[in-house]
Amino acid sequence: MSAPTRRRRWLTLCAITATAGLVAIPASAAPGPHSGSPFGARTLARLAAERQQSVGTMSPKVKEDDGDDGNEADEIAEGADQYAEARTSPGIVAPGAYGAAWTSLSKLPRTGGSWRNITDLPYDSDDARYRDIDSNSSGGSGRVTGRMAAMAADDDGYVYAGSAGGGVWRSRSGGGHWQPISDRLPAQSTGALALDGGGRLWLGTGEATTNADAYLGSGVYLLSDPHHGTFSTRSRVGGDELESTTIHELRFGGGKVWAATSEGVWSHSTKKLSGAWKLEYAPNPDYLPGGPKADDPDAAYKNITNDIAIDPKNPSKVVLAVGWRSGDDYNGFYTKESKGAWTRISSGFGDLPTDADDVGSVTFARSADGSRYYAIDQSPEQLNTNPDSGLEGIYVSKSGSPSGPWTKIADYQGLAADGSALTSPGYMPGVQAWYNQFLTVDPADPEHVYAGLEEVYESKDGGTSWSAVGPYWNFGFSCWSIDPAKQTGDCNPTTHSDQHGVAIGSYHGKSFVYVGNDGGVYKRPVDGTQDSSGHATDWTSLNDGTIDTLQYYSVGIGKDLAHGGVSVTGGLQDNGQSILRSNDKVMGSNFGGDGGDTLTDPANGCNIAEEYVYLSIQVTQNCAVNGGSWITDASKATSYNVAPADNATSEARFIAPLAADAKNSSTWIAGGRHIWVQTHGYAIRSGDEWKSVYDLGAGRTATAVAASGGKVYAAWCGPCNNQGFARGISVGNADGTGWHDIALPATGANGTVPNRYLSGFAIDPKNADHVFLTVNGFSRQWTEGPGAGVGHVFESTNGGATWKDISKNFPDVPADSAVVTPNGGLAVATDLGVVYRAPGRTSWQRVGSLPAVAVLQLKLSPDGSTLYAATHGRGIYTIKVRDCD
């Protein structure tokens, strides 16, 4: 066998490995080598292991074995402590938690100084400087930003993009030259955007893709003058009925706006904006907030609704698409009978299925003339049993009525044959149909349809034939070459993968389709051109650097020895690792896939270690710059795979902790089931150089690690989901001596460490026994799980033996990481910004005025003068430490 290709895909596995509601993925899901695959044996094995880790987001409940191979329960434990679990375990979070936290944070006194965004410039995923085998450069996606969940556009050149965690953005020039228009809202997570017939812009907050890093919203907002105005809290429609929900779609009909939410279907007058929302239908109302089963572990996914189809000829005829993606008895399509009761449709739908096992996440679209309705349906049965795809199909109702009859016009096999890049067993179109969906119809042609799954598809004949106009990547095609000189003029630019939002609008009289995906916003002419493979030749990236919604997990800073100043790197959701050197006008991407934790040598910013997922760690000592050889041979690459053994056994969390000793940058700590140490720094070349210094135990996995002067702190959870959740702290030395578990009271009472997710350590650089601990989730005011306790920041002066709650006026909001500043202050990253406690003080202040965006990691510059904040939705910000006091 030739040397394995190490190129990694864009597929968003963090979207699969989320909080709960397990998805059955049999062992047969493992993709195997084939002639069309751009991956070698190592990556294929990695993908197989990741598919085995697939879990859902909303509930810890394991779906009962329905007679398949019985391996669903095997998919629970080691990968379960994911992004959303950190915020929910050990119980269900009550509605209003984030709203109350934002109010509390807003009332804190503010420090001086202002944050500066340093990533508000173009980010080129195809940067030829970093066309090494572990990057995704040459994939064809071009300039990217963070995930876009929804799109809207009009015929005056105005385009609106709603991001997963960075708010809503407006372009006045048909795309590009963006400006944020929702920064004053308490929720920056977008679920839906819609323009009504009067040109008003409606925003439904709370991303509804049920993925790992989505956030709940604060309701629906209306912008009456979207060309010039900005959203404010005063523009919220109705009361607080939709607070702490996710909103999948907003639809209009009969003088009402309808909202498909995670808590049922609601409606409100489009004329009178005051007054409460009306609950139209909830399949399981006992599980709604205030109901007798509201605290049930399954409550969060018992009333999920996906879309609403309204008959344009008779707005009283409405069809609801209802159901959790992994399946439940209530899944199905519902309509109102003459007596006003909602009932599930059981027959007469044609090809569109009515069985609960075949109805999951659904998206509707109708033609402007009312002659056609279209639908995409994701099947729980397919998701749970078919390793290739979860797509049931794409359908059309040629009567123009959502009541049908419906005819199937596409399935995953047919789409795979129409120019798709996803033709591997286990990775075919619709493999993430529960996460990737959009659908729209050309206003000028009822048979011209755009559909989004992992890729973008187009049909010009009502679904008789399809083209993959936005393929997943270019790697697998014959036109592709890693050599930039050979690539030009062969493969055309494509979109980023994983499609979520779509809109059609006009600019200077020409119509364009705008798509939003995990890489931002792209456009092409509605009637664009295609090559012989059916791939579009005219995609344009609109991620020009004025829109920064990059979702960072981490940040690293080191001196830029070649240009002066510093080099800044960071790991990103589905956008690899960015690298920004001091003379750059455009950021590059030197590692691909999902970028997790990051280590950067403070003394040399080209010494970098980057985690992909599950402790799959790559290291480079030249910034992963390609020297011009343009090879695909891993043995000649400029980066090296140095993953410890927990990566191969998947005994680490999706974004696993990685840290360097604060006193010795050549000593690294990595955490999975084991605590791993290696002492070769950036000169490491093999995963065999890691040594396990402590076994946390079966079912446990590290959530945070830190070290100073050889003393190591490790936090863990296991089980990590909210049923049976447990946490702990282990302490020892990097040489393997002195390891032991700290005794933490299980109840988390009386000022002790709560039984919640332990997210980070900050060690006093002057004394390794003086350490701070950050705690994620919400206190028992909002979480009634066992031992939820109170507090978010704790201090120990005796090496972790005992802890004191120092939260005081700290907002009740998930805390993600902390850093001790050179003057002895303490800065803490939270899900809604950064707070600071000055030396000698006991109370907390808000640092600057970031929007309501999650800050996942804080780091100091090499000289300690500047604080860097990695936000999960608005890029990387900096502020001078002196300004915090």
XYZ file of C-alpha atoms in Angstrom, residues 82 88 101 166 285 547 591 665 721 780 808 858:
12
model
C -19.753 17.452 23.735
C -26.821 21.119 30.143
C -27.485 35.792 32.343
C -22.424 35.753 15.336
C -47.779 19.560 25.667
C -18.223 39.608 7.737
C -4.787 22.595 8.664
C 6.906 24.789 26.453
C -24.360 13.181 29.605
C -29.335 24.992 40.391
C -19.776 36.416 44.123
C -8.440 33.173 26.529
